[in-house]
XYZ file of C-alpha atoms in Angstrom:
748
model
C -3.793 -47.503 114.677
C -4.222 -45.516 111.458
C -3.759 -48.580 109.330
C -6.379 -50.481 111.257
C -8.875 -47.637 110.811
C -8.435 -47.554 107.039
C -8.908 -51.292 106.839
C -12.175 -51.019 108.776
C -13.418 -48.287 106.375
C -12.664 -50.484 103.359
C -14.537 -53.349 104.953
C -17.510 -51.046 105.726
C -17.736 -49.734 102.135
C -17.627 -53.242 100.741
C -21.161 -54.081 102.007
C -23.502 -54.442 99.022
C -26.714 -53.399 100.796
C -25.361 -49.939 101.583
C -25.769 -47.308 98.796
C -23.088 -44.642 98.884
C -24.215 -41.059 99.249
C -22.429 -40.106 96.042
C -24.503 -42.634 94.077
C -27.740 -41.335 95.611
C -26.840 -37.725 94.754
C -25.836 -38.681 91.212
C -29.077 -40.601 90.650
C -31.323 -37.815 91.896
C -29.256 -35.183 90.129
C -29.534 -37.083 86.828
C -33.316 -37.401 87.159
C -33.628 -33.709 87.914
C -31.486 -32.677 84.961
C -33.423 -34.930 82.603
C -36.724 -33.480 83.781
C -35.498 -29.922 83.364
C -34.133 -30.616 79.895
C -37.343 -32.288 78.820
C -39.380 -29.402 80.176
C -37.148 -26.885 78.392
C -37.523 -28.730 75.102
C -41.296 -28.803 75.502
C -41.345 -25.088 76.284
C -39.249 -24.365 73.193
C -41.620 -26.417 71.061
C -44.554 -24.568 72.557
C -42.826 -21.261 71.848
C -42.299 -22.231 68.200
C -45.916 -23.291 67.889
C -47.125 -20.001 69.343
C -44.862 -18.028 67.013
C -46.134 -19.993 64.016
C -49.712 -19.442 65.132
C -49.133 -15.720 65.546
C -47.468 -15.579 62.132
C -50.362 -17.450 60.516
C -52.897 -15.215 62.222
C -51.035 -12.106 61.104
C -50.730 -13.305 57.526
C -54.386 -14.317 57.417
C -55.389 -10.993 58.903
C -53.376 -9.135 56.243
C -54.942 -11.310 53.551
C -58.362 -10.514 54.978
C -57.602 -6.801 54.845
C -56.469 -7.083 51.229
C -59.567 -9.066 50.334
C -61.746 -6.494 52.063
C -60.114 -3.697 50.089
C -60.638 -5.617 46.861
C -64.308 -6.174 47.701
C -64.733 -2.473 48.369
C -63.068 -1.662 45.055
C -65.300 -4.159 43.227
C -68.366 -2.606 44.855
C -67.256 0.830 43.662
C -66.620 -0.543 40.174
C -70.069 -2.162 40.126
C -71.665 1.082 41.204
C -69.758 2.997 38.533
C -70.656 0.353 35.958
C -74.306 0.618 36.940
C -74.122 4.380 36.608
C -72.425 3.968 33.236
C -75.105 1.524 32.046
C -77.829 3.903 33.199
C -76.144 6.784 31.373
C -75.752 4.678 28.225
C -79.390 3.678 28.451
C -80.419 7.293 28.671
C -78.251 8.111 25.633
C -79.799 5.235 23.690
C -83.296 6.410 24.583
C -82.440 9.957 23.541
C -80.972 8.643 20.287
C -84.072 6.574 19.550
C -86.325 9.522 20.242
C -84.216 11.757 17.980
C -84.227 9.247 15.137
C -87.958 8.752 15.518
C -88.564 12.469 15.325
C -86.361 12.740 12.212
C -88.227 9.926 10.511
C -91.548 11.495 11.340
C -90.333 14.794 9.886
C -89.154 13.123 6.672
C -92.441 11.336 6.358
C -94.375 14.568 6.603
C -92.109 16.259 4.050
C -92.554 13.395 1.548
C -96.295 12.936 1.078
C -95.731 10.512 -1.775
C -94.366 7.923 0.659
C -97.418 6.052 1.917
C -95.831 2.721 2.687
C -94.562 2.558 6.303
C -90.851 2.195 6.663
C -89.931 -1.036 8.580
C -86.996 0.684 10.297
C -89.281 3.431 11.524
C -91.791 0.923 12.842
C -89.059 -0.969 14.756
C -87.742 2.215 16.324
C -91.236 3.311 17.295
C -91.930 -0.026 19.013
C -88.598 0.075 20.846
C -89.206 3.613 22.023
C -92.676 2.706 23.225
C -91.285 -0.193 25.263
C -88.719 2.015 27.004
C -90.830 5.095 27.673
C -94.408 4.067 28.304
C -93.858 2.350 31.707
C -91.573 4.171 34.231
C -92.326 1.573 36.921
C -89.623 -0.942 35.998
C -87.033 1.812 36.255
C -88.284 2.631 39.815
C -88.168 -1.012 40.894
C -84.681 -1.394 39.478
C -83.541 1.670 41.416
C -85.147 0.336 44.591
C -83.543 -3.053 44.097
C -80.216 -1.334 43.629
C -80.613 0.505 46.926
C -81.570 -2.706 48.688
C -78.630 -4.612 47.242
C -76.275 -1.813 48.212
C -77.827 -1.661 51.746
C -78.678 1.977 51.213
C -81.648 1.589 53.526
C -82.340 5.248 54.147
C -82.436 6.092 50.432
C -84.641 3.080 49.770
C -87.075 4.227 52.448
C -87.208 7.727 51.022
C -87.821 6.311 47.537
C -90.607 4.099 48.847
C -92.205 7.015 50.640
C -92.084 9.113 47.433
C -93.632 6.418 45.257
C -96.379 5.681 47.790
C -97.372 9.342 47.665
C -97.676 9.009 43.864
C -100.149 6.148 44.433
C -97.982 3.437 42.923
C -99.539 0.027 43.563
C -98.217 -1.511 46.826
C -98.533 -5.134 45.755
C -95.305 -5.037 43.784
C -93.505 -3.294 46.646
C -94.399 -5.876 49.313
C -91.435 -8.094 48.571
C -89.083 -5.119 48.636
C -90.534 -3.963 51.955
C -89.940 -7.389 53.462
C -86.336 -7.277 52.325
C -85.940 -3.807 53.819
C -87.557 -4.995 57.056
C -85.136 -7.906 57.321
C -82.222 -5.569 56.739
C -83.438 -3.141 59.411
C -83.996 -5.958 61.919
C -80.512 -7.278 61.239
C -79.067 -3.827 61.769
C -81.031 -3.277 64.983
C -79.860 -6.599 66.417
C -76.179 -5.816 66.041
C -74.608 -5.704 69.504
C -72.054 -3.073 68.566
C -74.618 -0.687 67.110
C -74.721 2.778 68.622
C -77.923 4.211 70.046
C -78.081 6.767 67.240
C -77.883 4.076 64.538
C -80.369 1.947 66.466
C -82.888 4.764 66.531
C -82.422 5.299 62.771
C -83.115 1.614 62.116
C -86.171 1.656 64.363
C -87.448 4.781 62.637
C -87.190 2.865 59.355
C -89.302 0.051 60.784
C -91.845 2.595 61.925
C -91.979 3.952 58.342
C -92.616 0.387 57.166
C -95.621 0.223 59.537
C -93.878 -2.091 62.015
C -93.997 -0.040 65.274
C -94.626 -3.025 67.560
C -91.628 -4.871 66.156
C -89.557 -1.709 66.455
C -90.538 -1.300 70.124
C -89.643 -4.915 70.871
C -86.266 -4.436 69.224
C -85.704 -1.254 71.248
C -86.267 -3.029 74.568
C -84.298 -6.067 73.418
C -81.355 -3.895 72.393
C -81.303 -2.076 75.733
C -81.641 -5.386 77.553
C -78.704 -6.935 75.704
C -76.535 -3.859 76.264
C -77.423 -3.928 79.975
C -76.634 -7.640 80.191
C -73.183 -7.138 78.682
C -72.379 -4.277 81.026
C -73.555 -6.258 84.032
C -71.615 -9.368 82.996
C -68.448 -7.324 82.665
C -68.977 -5.870 86.157
C -69.971 -9.049 88.034
C -66.364 -10.257 88.602
C -65.696 -7.032 90.523
C -68.472 -7.722 93.059
C -66.171 -9.829 95.217
C -63.745 -6.905 95.430
C -66.331 -4.223 96.224
C -68.529 -6.274 98.536
C -70.247 -3.333 100.217
C -70.747 -0.970 97.273
C -71.330 -3.241 94.280
C -75.160 -2.933 94.573
C -74.884 0.817 93.987
C -73.033 0.258 90.716
C -75.469 -2.438 89.616
C -78.354 -0.165 90.505
C -76.818 2.645 88.476
C -76.449 0.356 85.460
C -79.988 -1.014 85.660
C -81.946 2.136 86.397
C -79.985 4.347 83.997
C -80.742 1.816 81.258
C -84.428 1.848 82.192
C -84.426 5.641 82.127
C -82.797 5.828 78.679
C -85.105 3.158 77.278
C -88.147 5.028 78.582
C -86.938 8.305 77.060
C -86.280 6.721 73.654
C -89.635 4.962 73.780
C -91.408 8.273 74.260
C -89.355 10.019 71.559
C -89.968 7.276 68.966
C -93.443 5.983 69.828
C -95.019 8.689 71.968
C -96.598 8.176 75.380
C -99.246 5.704 74.298
C -100.288 3.417 77.129
C -99.580 0.236 75.149
C -95.918 1.123 74.694
C -95.578 2.504 78.227
C -96.976 -0.711 79.710
C -94.424 -2.747 77.762
C -91.637 -0.531 79.116
C -92.938 -1.002 82.674
C -93.136 -4.793 82.308
C -89.650 -4.935 80.825
C -88.287 -2.689 83.594
C -89.857 -4.858 86.316
C -88.194 -7.916 84.801
C -84.816 -6.149 84.769
C -85.318 -5.057 88.398
C -86.069 -8.653 89.420
C -82.881 -9.747 87.670
C -80.991 -6.975 89.452
C -82.225 -8.092 92.881
C -81.331 -11.692 92.070
C -77.798 -10.653 91.125
C -77.458 -8.658 94.342
C -78.448 -11.722 96.376
C -76.208 -14.095 94.427
C -73.119 -11.921 94.864
C -73.786 -10.928 98.469
C -71.226 -11.637 101.219
C -72.173 -13.987 104.042
C -75.556 -12.798 105.257
C -74.576 -12.711 108.928
C -71.647 -10.343 108.343
C -71.607 -6.577 108.642
C -70.574 -6.362 104.988
C -73.821 -8.032 103.938
C -75.854 -5.594 106.045
C -73.992 -2.651 104.541
C -74.414 -4.067 101.052
C -78.174 -4.496 101.483
C -78.528 -0.990 102.939
C -76.579 0.515 100.040
C -78.769 -1.449 97.631
C -81.946 -0.034 99.174
C -80.530 3.484 99.273
C -79.396 3.477 95.642
C -82.445 1.672 94.257
C -85.042 3.857 95.942
C -83.143 7.017 95.004
C -83.151 5.971 91.352
C -86.834 5.058 91.610
C -87.606 8.581 92.813
C -85.702 10.038 89.840
C -87.582 7.774 87.409
C -90.920 8.795 88.879
C -90.050 12.460 88.360
C -89.091 11.669 84.769
C -92.356 9.876 84.029
C -95.176 9.337 86.507
C -95.946 5.875 85.168
C -92.478 4.620 86.132
C -93.227 3.822 89.785
C -90.972 1.015 90.933
C -90.440 1.822 94.634
C -93.015 -0.719 95.789
C -91.571 -3.363 93.474
C -88.086 -2.788 94.884
C -89.329 -2.946 98.481
C -91.361 -6.101 97.858
C -88.301 -7.813 96.371
C -85.761 -6.552 98.920
C -87.766 -6.646 102.176
C -87.418 -10.421 102.836
C -83.723 -10.206 101.976
C -83.154 -7.228 104.282
C -85.144 -8.790 107.121
C -83.131 -12.005 106.868
C -79.848 -10.080 106.978
C -81.006 -8.010 109.967
C -82.099 -11.147 111.788
C -78.791 -12.940 111.179
C -76.695 -9.904 112.104
C -78.550 -9.353 115.359
C -78.253 -13.062 116.123
C -74.525 -12.640 115.716
C -74.694 -9.607 118.012
C -76.682 -11.642 120.546
C -74.014 -14.337 120.515
C -71.363 -11.718 121.243
C -73.360 -10.425 124.204
C -73.908 -13.956 125.521
C -70.223 -14.779 125.115
C -69.370 -11.670 127.115
C -71.410 -13.027 130.028
C -70.236 -16.596 129.562
C -66.567 -15.664 129.726
C -67.248 -14.268 133.186
C -64.376 -11.801 133.286
C -65.205 -9.652 136.345
C -63.297 -6.685 134.981
C -65.271 -6.747 131.734
C -68.626 -7.272 133.405
C -68.139 -4.526 135.983
C -66.425 -1.837 133.938
C -66.824 -2.554 130.238
C -70.071 -4.457 129.711
C -71.874 -1.299 128.603
C -69.080 -0.460 126.156
C -69.089 -3.978 124.747
C -72.861 -3.882 124.329
C -72.792 -0.483 122.628
C -69.975 -1.539 120.320
C -72.158 -4.439 119.200
C -75.077 -2.066 118.592
C -72.904 0.471 116.799
C -71.452 -2.188 114.505
C -74.949 -2.760 113.141
C -76.244 0.819 113.160
C -73.211 2.101 111.272
C -74.083 -0.124 108.326
C -77.541 1.375 107.781
C -78.282 4.059 105.202
C -81.032 6.716 105.471
C -83.407 4.859 103.149
C -82.852 1.592 105.017
C -83.551 3.402 108.268
C -86.684 4.960 106.837
C -88.230 1.650 105.803
C -86.747 -0.787 108.335
C -86.247 1.443 111.381
C -89.055 -0.227 113.310
C -87.539 -3.671 112.772
C -84.116 -2.398 113.830
C -85.521 -0.852 117.010
C -87.276 -4.091 117.848
C -84.039 -6.034 117.323
C -82.171 -3.587 119.572
C -84.846 -4.017 122.225
C -84.514 -7.810 122.058
C -80.750 -7.489 122.315
C -81.081 -5.237 125.352
C -83.434 -7.797 126.918
C -80.720 -10.416 126.475
C -78.169 -8.056 128.008
C -80.483 -7.498 130.991
C -80.962 -11.270 131.341
C -77.197 -11.718 131.582
C -76.927 -9.005 134.226
C -79.775 -10.599 136.188
C -78.037 -13.979 136.055
C -74.907 -12.301 137.388
C -76.782 -11.228 140.529
C -76.722 -13.611 143.502
C -79.556 -16.058 144.233
C -80.825 -15.923 140.652
C -82.729 -19.074 139.777
C -85.242 -17.791 137.249
C -86.311 -20.325 134.617
C -88.062 -17.612 132.624
C -84.739 -16.063 131.663
C -83.488 -16.685 128.158
C -80.724 -19.282 128.108
C -81.241 -19.844 131.822
C -79.379 -23.165 131.575
C -76.174 -21.436 130.571
C -73.759 -21.048 133.410
C -72.060 -17.747 134.181
C -68.695 -17.880 135.856
C -69.081 -14.419 137.363
C -71.362 -13.534 140.280
C -71.722 -10.038 141.684
C -71.610 -10.818 145.405
C -70.936 -7.394 146.927
C -73.187 -4.350 146.893
C -70.664 -2.377 144.861
C -70.498 -5.078 142.178
C -74.270 -5.342 141.941
C -74.670 -1.575 141.762
C -71.978 -1.425 139.077
C -74.005 -3.821 136.917
C -77.178 -1.817 137.467
C -75.334 1.403 136.710
C -74.055 -0.068 133.440
C -77.586 -1.029 132.422
C -78.888 2.444 133.272
C -76.050 4.042 131.297
C -77.009 1.999 128.257
C -80.735 2.601 128.621
C -80.782 6.281 129.571
C -77.674 7.672 127.889
C -75.805 5.550 125.363
C -78.639 3.908 123.455
C -80.794 7.060 123.103
C -77.791 9.024 121.856
C -76.906 6.300 119.346
C -80.485 6.029 118.131
C -81.374 9.743 118.185
C -79.582 10.541 114.955
C -80.787 7.219 113.634
C -84.402 8.366 114.033
C -84.014 12.054 113.235
C -83.825 11.046 109.597
C -87.255 9.500 109.809
C -88.700 12.321 111.873
C -87.769 14.836 109.189
C -89.519 12.716 106.614
C -92.612 11.869 108.618
C -93.038 15.291 110.175
C -93.871 16.209 113.764
C -96.295 13.930 115.493
C -95.811 11.241 112.868
C -95.928 7.515 113.391
C -92.170 7.294 113.753
C -92.103 9.552 116.795
C -94.780 7.422 118.418
C -92.832 4.279 117.538
C -89.677 5.715 119.085
C -91.541 6.686 122.261
C -93.044 3.217 122.485
C -89.556 1.744 122.047
C -88.193 3.878 124.896
C -91.072 2.803 127.103
C -90.328 -0.870 126.468
C -86.659 -0.161 127.081
C -87.625 1.203 130.490
C -89.675 -1.917 131.196
C -86.667 -4.112 130.454
C -84.591 -2.027 132.821
C -87.315 -2.312 135.454
C -86.887 -6.097 135.384
C -83.263 -5.760 136.435
C -84.050 -3.160 139.080
C -87.003 -5.114 140.504
C -85.017 -8.346 140.563
C -82.207 -6.668 142.466
C -84.625 -5.106 144.947
C -86.576 -8.322 145.437
C -83.461 -10.410 146.075
C -82.020 -7.698 148.286
C -85.161 -7.487 150.428
C -85.676 -11.251 150.621
C -82.076 -11.695 151.679
C -82.579 -9.016 154.325
C -85.805 -10.580 155.603
C -84.823 -14.248 155.729
C -81.112 -14.066 156.497
C -81.569 -12.678 160.024
C -82.337 -14.534 163.223
C -83.641 -13.585 166.616
C -84.863 -10.077 167.319
C -83.414 -8.784 164.056
C -85.716 -11.017 161.990
C -88.720 -9.294 160.454
C -91.562 -11.305 161.952
C -95.093 -10.380 163.039
C -94.533 -12.041 166.423
C -92.332 -9.143 167.510
C -95.533 -7.069 167.774
C -96.920 -9.579 170.295
C -94.025 -9.265 172.752
C -94.756 -5.775 174.058
C -94.869 -4.977 177.750
C -98.368 -3.646 177.470
C -97.411 0.001 178.079
C -98.213 2.685 175.551
C -95.264 3.830 173.517
C -96.643 7.344 173.812
C -95.230 7.565 177.327
C -91.832 6.150 176.353
C -89.409 9.024 175.598
C -86.921 6.530 174.134
C -89.413 4.948 171.711
C -87.615 3.529 168.685
C -88.600 1.454 165.660
C -88.266 -2.307 165.844
C -84.832 -3.899 165.467
C -85.467 -5.153 161.908
C -86.378 -1.650 160.743
C -83.385 -0.157 162.494
C -81.287 -2.735 160.639
C -83.109 -1.819 157.422
C -82.183 1.819 157.979
C -78.551 0.810 158.407
C -78.600 -1.303 155.260
C -80.172 1.496 153.239
C -77.662 3.977 154.604
C -74.807 1.631 153.753
C -76.218 0.992 150.277
C -76.661 4.736 149.701
C -73.052 5.324 150.662
C -71.840 2.630 148.263
C -74.145 3.949 145.541
C -72.706 7.421 146.000
C -69.292 6.035 145.079
C -70.235 3.469 142.425
C -73.004 5.484 140.759
C -71.258 8.818 140.954
C -73.081 11.334 138.809
C -76.165 9.111 138.526
C -78.268 10.699 141.259
C -81.499 9.771 139.529
C -80.496 6.105 139.460
C -79.641 6.229 143.155
C -83.042 7.722 143.958
C -84.845 5.135 141.873
C -83.036 2.213 143.513
C -83.533 3.440 147.059
C -87.186 4.295 146.497
C -87.811 0.947 144.830
C -86.087 -0.894 147.664
C -88.313 0.910 150.136
C -91.377 0.127 148.033
C -90.348 -3.534 147.877
C -90.159 -3.741 151.666
C -93.644 -2.332 152.185
C -94.968 -4.433 149.286
C -93.632 -7.550 150.957
C -95.278 -6.576 154.240
C -98.544 -5.824 152.469
C -98.649 -9.081 150.497
C -97.025 -11.525 152.942
C -99.939 -13.683 154.068
C -97.988 -15.438 156.847
C -97.242 -12.054 158.412
C -100.939 -11.176 158.741
C -102.057 -14.675 159.746
C -100.227 -14.140 163.040
C -102.623 -11.299 163.959
C -105.669 -13.275 162.814
C -104.835 -16.297 164.996
C -107.553 -16.720 167.642
C -105.072 -17.881 170.276
C -102.980 -14.727 170.005
C -103.630 -11.842 172.389
C -102.903 -8.420 170.914
C -101.976 -5.301 172.847
C -102.212 -1.582 171.948
C -98.436 -1.244 172.123
C -98.093 -3.751 169.281
C -100.305 -1.623 167.042
C -98.425 1.518 168.059
C -95.077 -0.155 167.314
C -96.240 -1.353 163.896
C -97.508 2.113 162.928
C -94.287 3.685 164.212
C -92.286 1.268 162.056
C -94.337 2.224 159.009
C -93.919 5.926 159.775
C -90.224 5.285 160.177
C -90.068 3.855 156.635
C -91.861 6.922 155.259
C -89.505 9.304 157.048
C -86.482 7.364 155.765
C -87.709 8.018 152.226
C -88.488 11.662 153.021
C -85.056 12.242 154.522
C -83.423 10.528 151.563
C -85.473 12.662 149.156
C -86.835 9.668 147.278
C -90.311 9.548 148.780
C -92.996 8.503 146.297
C -96.740 8.292 146.321
C -96.525 4.507 146.114
C -94.661 4.329 149.432
C -97.278 6.537 151.087
C -100.159 4.527 149.682
C -98.691 1.151 150.620
C -97.874 2.352 154.123
C -101.432 3.636 154.489
C -102.768 0.261 153.320
C -100.593 -1.609 155.839
C -101.627 0.690 158.690
C -105.320 0.336 157.852
C -104.891 -3.441 157.609
C -103.221 -3.500 161.020
C -105.935 -1.300 162.543
C -108.608 -3.692 161.265
C -106.715 -6.725 162.609
C -106.262 -5.187 166.063
C -109.834 -3.862 166.105
C -111.076 -7.385 165.484
C -109.371 -8.391 168.752
C -111.174 -5.686 170.734
C -108.607 -2.877 170.650
C -110.103 0.558 170.029
C -107.770 2.482 167.676
C -109.225 5.837 168.687
C -108.134 5.398 172.272
C -105.028 3.297 171.629
C -103.364 5.504 169.043
C -101.889 8.940 169.736
C -102.000 11.789 167.250
C -100.320 11.425 163.879
C -97.791 14.116 164.774
C -96.394 11.911 167.511
C -95.547 9.093 165.084
C -93.964 11.545 162.650
C -91.870 13.259 165.303
C -90.850 9.964 166.923
C -89.768 8.536 163.562
C -87.713 11.657 162.841
C -86.143 11.498 166.260
C -85.252 7.847 165.699
C -83.577 8.709 162.395
C -81.630 11.479 164.092
C -80.502 9.130 166.864
C -79.489 6.398 164.450
C -77.630 8.809 162.174
C -75.822 10.594 164.981
C -75.324 7.449 167.033
C -76.667 9.146 170.221
C -79.322 8.172 172.688
C -81.496 11.210 172.139
C -81.857 14.487 170.379
C -84.026 17.534 170.528
C -86.723 17.343 167.904
C -88.157 20.549 166.557
C -91.927 20.798 166.677
C -91.896 22.996 163.597
C -92.233 20.635 160.662
C -95.020 21.543 158.303
C -94.277 18.852 155.760
C -95.637 15.678 157.407
C -98.073 12.990 156.346
C -101.646 12.853 157.657
C -102.769 9.250 157.492
C -106.509 9.753 157.424
C -106.651 12.700 154.999
C -106.458 11.485 151.415
C -107.131 14.972 150.043
C -103.639 16.128 150.965
C -101.792 13.381 149.070
C -100.958 15.585 146.083
C -99.542 18.347 148.309
C -97.669 15.704 150.259
C -96.054 14.306 147.088
C -94.898 17.743 146.040
C -93.539 18.544 149.475
C -91.715 15.203 149.589
C -89.992 15.912 146.326
C -89.007 19.451 147.308
C -88.182 18.784 150.927
C -84.562 19.235 151.993
C -82.749 18.361 155.162
C -83.030 21.964 156.319
C -86.673 21.259 157.241
C -85.460 18.849 159.949
C -83.323 21.004 162.248
C -82.491 18.167 164.620
C -80.812 16.015 161.968
C -77.183 16.312 161.110
C -77.178 17.868 157.655
C -74.157 16.020 156.366
C -75.546 12.699 157.583
C -78.752 13.044 155.614
C -76.799 14.126 152.571
C -74.529 11.103 152.810
C -77.522 8.856 153.256
C -79.403 10.281 150.339
C -76.352 10.695 148.093
C -78.596 12.599 145.720
C -79.054 16.277 145.016
C -82.319 17.937 145.895
C -84.728 17.944 142.986
C -88.241 17.065 142.148
C -88.919 13.505 141.034
C -90.350 13.915 137.571
C -93.010 11.250 137.853
C -93.583 9.363 141.093
C -95.607 6.772 139.229
C -92.476 5.979 137.189
C -91.069 4.081 140.164
C -94.078 1.811 140.484
C -95.078 -1.372 138.763
C -97.336 -0.999 135.723
C -100.174 -2.765 137.526
C -99.919 -0.394 140.434
C -99.743 2.708 138.295
C -103.121 1.846 136.814
C -104.616 2.079 140.270
C -103.271 5.556 140.945
C -105.997 8.216 141.363
């Protein structure tokens, strides 16, 4: 068996189309080794080349140093030689003068010698040539200073000769040479400010102040450009703070240039205007660099970067204005940065809006019911935290408007989460939400979240945000008015959610019931004809008894869901009550039943309708959320009913009992429904009741409604009313606050 196996292996290896693994490994290994060896040889050659280059550079550098030293030595030798030549020239002149004086003395001592001596004449002519004109000696000295680049000494020499009224025509060429040298010096990039000012002072002495001022601004501009270019690569690292550094570079350069301009040229308007124009150009360049190196505009880093830019720039502008009143650049900075800042704010709040929409689109019930307010506020805080005081001061109104728009979107999402919401006016109404708040507790939780944002979280987040502006503007300033207007619009947005909830709640209550429990005008036509006044068991109609139960149930749920938000509970319950009476007042089909000629009306129907309306008022009074709007609407409905029944021949004066009867009967009905009994003793002592036909007492009635407690109704179970109201006793700050804006305009 073993032998057979070995024979099979030999036969298998013998196939030509099969490459052994050892051959494959050897081939690849050989290629790899060759590549590595070739690479190593190339690296060694590169190393040798670099070493040779470094050696050549070092040798050339040493040769350059030696040559430089030799040049310096030659310059010193030339200077010494020039000094030696000057000294020898002076000695020669002194010698010539001495010889001339000796010859003159000999001539005077020898009167017999009348023929002039040729040697004496030659010496006299030579002395005259060297002493009569000192000007060539001055020009030679000046040329020496110019050649040696001794600019300061040359300027001093020129100034001295000009005072001695030497002709300027011969000095023009020398002045041009000096001017060229000074310009060359001033244009050196490595020149210090001190040396620059010395060179510019020389140009001023040469009557070139305009050129000197141009060179001053050009020098500061080039220095600023180099500093900025060296910093630009760091912008990507310091994305949020790089504008502050750029601002420091730009405005400090402007400040130094302005100071040097005043020190060298004075505060003449021509020079100051040039500084202002140059500074505006540098500021435009600065803003362009900030935009070019900005992070993505829709990110929080971009918003922070722009805010820091505004803060730093305007702070430096204020410092410049204190330094020199002409240097006012705040408006220039705002004009350049406002479109940029507005674009960033718009993109960042669009991003925030997408986050809010995604929160509603995901449809997580837990998030919507418990954390929607936190998610919304985190989105707001992400943007507010990026703003600086100066950005707030100049763009606070825009930010508040963006927050208001974002809150509107948040309210739209909450409205879409309520049942039976088919409102095409809502933003993004075509988007589908997976979550629907079907139960009362879920709906109240959404409303409570919106109220928490509107009344607590947003004002707290914005209060510090606007205190900065209030301190600047002062009391009663435009900012305070803007903030108040913003809060008012915030309340209007919240009213949309509240009114939508109440409207859907009431419509569902009205149209979802059948039979006797349905709120229909025909139930007031089915009376037995007897006066309710004689019925000791008179009760409101079935729909209103059911309404009382629904309100009581909703108040109980609100007490648990909106714990600690008594004001919100009052507002919801009062608005629900207002919505019911509004529907009755405006529902045309309801009143057409009474106006039908074929319908026969009876006094008991009118009495029942008024009792139902009084019952609604007493529900609100017992719940401590009675408002003037409820009273007015109920009065309108009662007067409308009286007119409708009067048109059918029913005398209201004889058909209707006293107002106290309706009030007491309504209270008794509430007591029976709360206690679940068939009857209860009703106290006649109740001073706080509503008189329908006395409009003068409305103000006292409103105050009594707000202050009234359950102790004023002895027959009612105290705990029952408390559980129904689920709100502590307290005066409603503004009854008109619970009404629609159109209705509030009609208030007396």
